[in-house]
Amino acid sequence: MKRLWLVRLGRHGENEDAALEQGLLVMNNAQDMSQAKTREAILEIIETMMPEAKPRRQALLAGSTHNFVNVVEVGDVVVSPFKSSATLGIGEVTGPYRRLEDGRAARPVRWFRTEVPRGSFQQDLLFSFGAVLTDCEIKRNDALNRVLAVAKDGKDPGDGMAPAPRGPLQLTEDAGEDDASENFDLEEIARDQIVRRISSIFAGHDFTRLIDAILIAQGYVTHVSPPGPDAGIDIVAGRGSLGFEPPRLVVQVKSGDIVADHPTLQSLIGAVHDAQADQGLLVSWSGFKPTVRRRINELFFRVRLWDREEILDAFFAVYDRLPEHIRAELPLRRTWTLVPQDEEEG
């Protein structure tokens, strides 16, 4: 019977290229686990490898590694968050554990879909995807069938039950322990809730108005193109009392499920030249195609890309300076919480 696993690709997304370009799920673990067939055997290796780590952190890493190496079976379904695009990948494990030349653990994967917007899933599954463990099974609320439905037609059908409770959910590690893990990335879960609210309130041209408000709060004088054809220019922005001072920006905004592609980027570059602006800003709520992201360094001094994560960061940074009607639609409060010292680094 197939099972569903959340497999993370590094704390900073450092294993995403291997996943997308080579079809490999990779864990940052430089020890040979081929002869470690139990969680206890893996724990012994980790205790030797990381003697300075606290016992709970060692135990969590042993559970995730045991799942990845020994428990996940060929044909199981995986969901992997991509930090570089704020999207998710859905795939199928196609082979057993093997050790790469650099020592890291790897499992081959065939992707059904990548660049799946997080908004494709209902909040209860997004909560489950907020587990901080590198590899854990997701069982709740008919999760497997719902993920397969999203892979097929892009829509989460839900589980037919009442809305999930607001309190913390529990995910079973299935690593030989009776107690469930309660380790969640609370920041990611909160951001997902804010994302869903923004998606539902600021659609189409209203999303452009939100970006405009952020730029004004950052100190720009702006002009927004009216709805309709805009020749690649949604917003123009500049510094100074009249907006004449540099940097002078041309902004192109893509809302909803549109993933910005290379022709969109080229259109923006042309608009920057035609408007005699200094730089361009390409804003895309659902992220960018790989052909766009590959040009980030090349265009660093000419174009900036804002995907969902950059938009949220900019939004939070100026929240107190946004117009009252926007803050009324999106009422937020800052909450500080201590990061657990034994949180896994995956």
Coordinates of C-alpha atoms in Angstrom, one line a residue:
M1 CA 0.0 0.0 0.0
K2 CA 1.4 3.4 -1.0
R3 CA 2.3 5.9 1.7
L4 CA 2.8 9.6 1.6
W5 CA 6.0 11.2 2.8
L6 CA 7.1 14.8 3.4
V7 CA 10.7 15.0 2.2
R8 CA 12.6 18.3 2.7
L9 CA 15.4 19.3 0.4
G10 CA 17.7 21.1 2.9
R11 CA 17.2 24.0 5.3
H12 CA 18.2 26.5 2.6
G13 CA 17.0 24.5 -0.4
E14 CA 20.5 23.3 -1.2
N15 CA 19.3 19.9 -2.5
E16 CA 16.7 21.3 -4.9
D17 CA 18.9 21.2 -8.0
A18 CA 19.6 17.5 -7.5
A19 CA 15.8 16.9 -7.1
L20 CA 14.8 18.8 -10.2
E21 CA 17.7 18.2 -12.6
Q22 CA 18.8 14.7 -11.5
G23 CA 15.6 13.2 -10.1
L24 CA 17.3 12.6 -6.7
L25 CA 16.0 13.2 -3.2
V26 CA 19.1 13.9 -1.1
M27 CA 19.7 14.1 2.6
N28 CA 22.6 16.0 4.1
N29 CA 24.2 12.9 5.7
A30 CA 27.8 12.0 4.9
Q31 CA 27.8 8.6 6.6
D32 CA 27.2 5.2 5.0
M33 CA 23.8 3.8 6.2
S34 CA 23.7 0.8 3.9
Q35 CA 24.3 -1.7 6.7
A36 CA 22.1 0.1 9.3
K37 CA 18.8 -1.6 8.9
T38 CA 17.1 -0.4 12.2
R39 CA 16.5 2.9 13.8
E40 CA 18.7 1.9 16.7
A41 CA 21.6 1.1 14.3
I42 CA 21.3 4.5 12.6
L43 CA 21.1 6.3 16.0
E44 CA 24.4 4.7 17.0
I45 CA 26.0 6.1 13.8
I46 CA 24.5 9.6 14.4
E47 CA 25.6 9.6 18.1
T48 CA 29.2 9.0 16.8
M49 CA 28.8 11.5 14.0
M50 CA 27.2 14.3 16.1
P51 CA 28.4 13.7 19.7
E52 CA 27.8 17.4 20.6
A53 CA 24.1 17.3 19.6
K54 CA 21.4 16.9 22.3
P55 CA 19.8 13.4 22.6
R56 CA 16.5 14.6 21.3
R57 CA 18.0 16.1 18.2
Q58 CA 20.0 12.9 17.6
A59 CA 16.8 10.9 18.0
L60 CA 14.8 13.0 15.6
L61 CA 17.6 12.8 13.0
A62 CA 17.8 9.1 13.4
G63 CA 14.0 8.7 12.9
S64 CA 14.1 10.8 9.7
T65 CA 17.1 9.0 8.4
H66 CA 15.7 5.6 9.1
N67 CA 12.5 6.5 7.3
F68 CA 14.5 7.8 4.3
V69 CA 16.9 4.8 4.1
N70 CA 14.8 1.9 5.3
V71 CA 11.1 2.6 5.5
V72 CA 10.2 4.5 2.4
E73 CA 9.4 2.0 -0.3
V74 CA 9.5 2.2 -4.1
G75 CA 6.2 3.5 -5.3
D76 CA 5.6 5.7 -2.2
V77 CA 4.5 9.2 -2.9
V78 CA 6.5 12.2 -1.8
V79 CA 5.8 15.9 -1.3
S80 CA 8.8 18.2 -1.3
P81 CA 8.7 22.0 -0.6
F82 CA 10.9 24.1 -2.9
K83 CA 12.2 27.1 -1.1
S84 CA 13.6 28.7 -4.2
S85 CA 10.1 29.1 -5.7
A86 CA 7.8 28.7 -2.7
T87 CA 6.0 25.8 -4.4
L88 CA 5.8 22.1 -3.9
G89 CA 6.7 19.0 -5.9
I90 CA 4.7 15.8 -6.0
G91 CA 6.5 12.6 -7.1
E92 CA 7.0 8.9 -6.7
V93 CA 10.0 7.1 -5.2
T94 CA 11.5 4.9 -7.9
G95 CA 14.5 3.2 -6.3
P96 CA 16.2 2.2 -3.0
Y97 CA 18.7 4.1 -0.9
R98 CA 22.1 4.7 -2.3
R99 CA 25.1 6.7 -1.3
L100 CA 26.4 9.4 -3.6
E101 CA 30.1 10.1 -4.3
D102 CA 30.0 12.9 -1.8
G103 CA 28.6 10.6 0.9
R104 CA 25.1 12.0 1.0
A105 CA 22.1 9.7 1.1
A106 CA 19.8 9.7 -2.0
R107 CA 16.6 8.1 -3.3
P108 CA 15.6 8.4 -7.0
V109 CA 12.3 10.2 -7.7
R110 CA 10.0 10.7 -10.7
W111 CA 8.0 13.9 -10.4
F112 CA 4.4 14.0 -11.3
R113 CA 4.3 17.7 -10.9
T114 CA 6.6 20.5 -9.8
E115 CA 5.8 24.1 -9.2
V116 CA 2.6 23.3 -7.4
P117 CA 1.3 26.4 -5.7
R118 CA 1.0 26.0 -1.9
G119 CA -2.5 27.5 -2.3
S120 CA -3.6 24.3 -4.2
F121 CA -3.9 22.6 -0.8
Q122 CA -6.3 23.3 2.0
Q123 CA -5.1 24.5 5.3
D124 CA -5.0 21.2 7.2
L125 CA -2.6 19.7 4.7
L126 CA -0.5 22.8 4.7
F127 CA -0.2 22.5 8.4
S128 CA 1.0 18.9 8.0
F129 CA 3.5 20.1 5.4
G130 CA 4.9 22.4 8.1
A131 CA 6.6 19.5 10.0
V132 CA 10.3 20.4 10.4
L133 CA 11.5 16.8 10.1
T134 CA 13.4 16.0 7.0
D135 CA 11.4 12.9 6.3
C136 CA 8.1 12.0 7.9
E137 CA 4.9 10.2 6.9
I138 CA 1.7 12.3 6.5
K139 CA -1.4 10.2 7.3
R140 CA -4.1 12.6 8.5
N141 CA -7.3 13.5 6.7
D142 CA -6.9 11.2 3.6
A143 CA -3.7 13.1 2.8
L144 CA -2.4 10.6 0.2
N145 CA -5.5 10.6 -2.0
R146 CA -5.8 14.4 -1.8
V147 CA -2.2 14.9 -2.8
L148 CA -2.6 12.5 -5.8
A149 CA -5.7 14.5 -6.8
V150 CA -3.7 17.7 -6.8
A151 CA -1.0 16.0 -8.9
K152 CA -3.7 15.0 -11.4
D153 CA -5.9 18.1 -11.7
G154 CA -4.4 20.8 -9.4
K155 CA -7.2 20.8 -6.9
D156 CA -7.4 19.5 -3.3
P157 CA -10.8 17.9 -2.8
G158 CA -10.6 17.9 0.9
D159 CA -11.4 15.0 3.1
G160 CA -15.2 15.6 3.5
M161 CA -14.8 16.3 7.2
A162 CA -15.3 19.4 9.3
P163 CA -12.5 22.0 9.1
A164 CA -9.4 21.0 10.9
P165 CA -9.0 22.3 14.5
R166 CA -6.8 25.3 15.1
G167 CA -4.6 23.6 17.6
P168 CA -1.4 21.7 16.8
L169 CA -1.7 18.6 14.7
Q170 CA 0.5 15.5 15.3
L171 CA 2.4 13.6 12.6
T172 CA 3.6 10.0 13.2
E173 CA 7.3 9.5 12.6
D174 CA 6.8 5.8 12.1
A175 CA 10.3 5.4 13.3
G176 CA 9.7 2.8 16.0
E177 CA 8.4 5.2 18.7
D178 CA 5.0 5.3 20.1
D179 CA 4.9 9.0 20.7
A180 CA 4.1 11.3 17.8
S181 CA 6.2 14.3 16.7
E182 CA 5.0 17.8 17.5
N183 CA 7.7 19.6 15.6
F184 CA 6.3 22.1 13.2
D185 CA 7.7 25.2 11.4
L186 CA 5.2 27.6 13.0
E187 CA 6.5 30.5 10.8
E188 CA 5.8 28.5 7.6
I189 CA 2.3 27.6 8.9
A190 CA 1.5 31.2 9.7
R191 CA 2.8 32.4 6.3
D192 CA 0.6 29.8 4.6
Q193 CA -2.4 31.3 6.4
I194 CA -1.5 34.8 5.3
V195 CA -0.9 33.6 1.7
R196 CA -4.4 32.1 1.5
R197 CA -5.9 35.4 2.8
I198 CA -3.9 37.5 0.3
S199 CA -4.9 35.1 -2.5
S200 CA -8.6 35.4 -1.7
I201 CA -8.7 39.2 -1.2
F202 CA -6.1 40.6 -3.6
A203 CA -6.8 39.1 -7.0
G204 CA -6.1 40.5 -10.5
H205 CA -5.6 44.3 -10.5
D206 CA -6.1 44.5 -6.7
F207 CA -2.9 42.5 -6.3
T208 CA -1.1 45.2 -8.3
R209 CA -2.6 47.8 -5.9
L210 CA -1.1 45.8 -3.0
I211 CA 2.4 45.8 -4.6
D212 CA 1.9 49.6 -5.3
A213 CA 1.1 50.2 -1.6
I214 CA 4.3 48.3 -0.6
L215 CA 6.4 50.4 -2.9
I216 CA 4.9 53.6 -1.6
A217 CA 5.6 52.5 2.0
Q218 CA 9.2 51.9 0.9
G219 CA 9.4 55.5 -0.1
Y220 CA 8.6 55.5 -3.8
V221 CA 6.4 57.8 -5.7
T222 CA 4.4 55.6 -8.1
H223 CA 1.9 55.5 -10.9
V224 CA -0.3 52.4 -11.6
S225 CA -1.5 51.5 -15.1
P226 CA -5.3 51.1 -15.3
P227 CA -6.7 47.6 -15.8
G228 CA -6.2 46.2 -19.3
P229 CA -3.3 46.0 -21.7
D230 CA -0.3 47.7 -20.2
A231 CA 2.6 47.1 -22.6
G232 CA 4.5 45.3 -19.9
I233 CA 4.3 48.1 -17.4
D234 CA 2.0 47.8 -14.4
I235 CA 3.7 50.3 -12.2
V236 CA 6.3 53.0 -12.6
A237 CA 8.1 54.2 -9.5
G238 CA 10.9 56.6 -8.5
R239 CA 12.4 58.4 -5.6
G240 CA 12.1 62.0 -4.6
S241 CA 9.1 64.3 -4.2
L242 CA 8.1 63.9 -7.8
G243 CA 9.5 60.4 -8.5
F244 CA 12.2 61.7 -10.8
E245 CA 15.2 60.5 -8.6
P246 CA 16.8 57.1 -9.0
P247 CA 16.3 54.3 -8.7
R248 CA 13.5 54.6 -11.3
L249 CA 11.6 51.3 -11.6
V250 CA 9.4 49.6 -14.1
V251 CA 7.3 47.0 -12.4
Q252 CA 5.5 44.1 -14.0
V253 CA 3.0 42.2 -11.7
K254 CA 1.7 38.6 -12.2
S255 CA -1.1 37.5 -9.8
G256 CA -3.0 34.3 -9.3
D257 CA -1.6 31.0 -10.6
I258 CA 0.5 32.6 -13.4
V259 CA 4.1 31.5 -13.2
A260 CA 6.3 34.1 -14.9
D261 CA 8.2 32.8 -17.9
H262 CA 11.1 34.0 -20.0
P263 CA 9.1 36.0 -22.5
T264 CA 7.6 37.9 -19.5
L265 CA 11.1 38.7 -18.3
Q266 CA 12.2 39.8 -21.8
S267 CA 9.2 42.0 -22.0
L268 CA 10.1 43.7 -18.7
I269 CA 13.7 44.3 -19.9
G270 CA 12.4 45.9 -23.0
A271 CA 10.0 48.1 -21.0
V272 CA 12.8 49.3 -18.8
H273 CA 14.8 50.4 -21.9
D274 CA 11.8 52.0 -23.5
A275 CA 10.8 53.9 -20.3
Q276 CA 14.5 55.0 -19.7
A277 CA 14.2 53.5 -16.2
D278 CA 17.1 52.3 -14.1
Q279 CA 15.9 48.9 -13.1
G280 CA 13.0 46.5 -13.4
L281 CA 11.0 44.6 -10.8
L282 CA 9.2 41.4 -11.8
V283 CA 6.6 40.4 -9.2
S284 CA 5.0 36.9 -9.5
W285 CA 2.8 35.5 -6.8
S286 CA 3.2 32.0 -8.1
G287 CA 6.9 32.2 -8.8
F288 CA 9.1 31.9 -11.9
K289 CA 10.0 29.3 -14.5
P290 CA 13.5 27.9 -14.2
T291 CA 14.5 29.8 -17.3
V292 CA 13.9 33.0 -15.4
R293 CA 15.6 32.0 -12.2
R294 CA 18.8 30.9 -14.1
R295 CA 19.3 34.6 -15.1
I296 CA 19.2 36.0 -11.5
N297 CA 22.9 36.6 -11.3
E298 CA 23.2 37.8 -14.8
L299 CA 20.5 40.4 -14.3
F300 CA 21.4 41.3 -10.7
F301 CA 22.0 45.0 -11.3
R302 CA 19.1 45.4 -13.8
V303 CA 16.2 43.3 -12.6
R304 CA 14.9 42.1 -9.3
L305 CA 12.5 39.1 -8.9
W306 CA 9.9 39.0 -6.2
D307 CA 8.2 35.7 -5.7
R308 CA 5.8 34.9 -2.9
E309 CA 8.5 34.9 -0.2
E310 CA 10.0 38.2 -1.2
I311 CA 6.6 39.8 -1.5
L312 CA 5.7 38.6 2.1
D313 CA 9.1 39.8 3.4
A314 CA 8.5 43.2 1.9
F315 CA 4.9 43.3 3.1
F316 CA 5.9 42.5 6.7
A317 CA 8.8 45.0 6.7
V318 CA 6.4 47.9 5.9
Y319 CA 3.2 46.6 7.4
D320 CA 2.9 49.4 9.9
R321 CA 3.1 52.0 7.1
L322 CA 0.5 50.5 4.8
P323 CA -2.9 52.1 4.3
E324 CA -5.4 51.5 7.0
H325 CA -7.8 49.7 4.6
I326 CA -5.1 47.1 3.7
R327 CA -4.2 46.5 7.4
A328 CA -8.0 46.1 8.1
E329 CA -8.2 43.4 5.4
L330 CA -5.0 41.7 6.7
P331 CA -4.9 42.2 10.4
L332 CA -1.6 40.9 11.7
R333 CA 0.3 40.9 15.0
R334 CA 4.0 40.1 15.6
T335 CA 4.7 37.0 17.7
W336 CA 8.2 36.1 18.8
T337 CA 8.9 32.4 19.7
L338 CA 12.1 30.7 20.7
V339 CA 13.5 28.3 18.1
P340 CA 14.0 24.8 19.7
Q341 CA 17.7 24.0 19.9
D342 CA 17.1 20.5 18.8
E343 CA 15.2 21.5 15.7
E344 CA 16.5 19.3 12.9
E345 CA 18.6 21.0 10.2
G346 CA 17.6 18.5 7.4

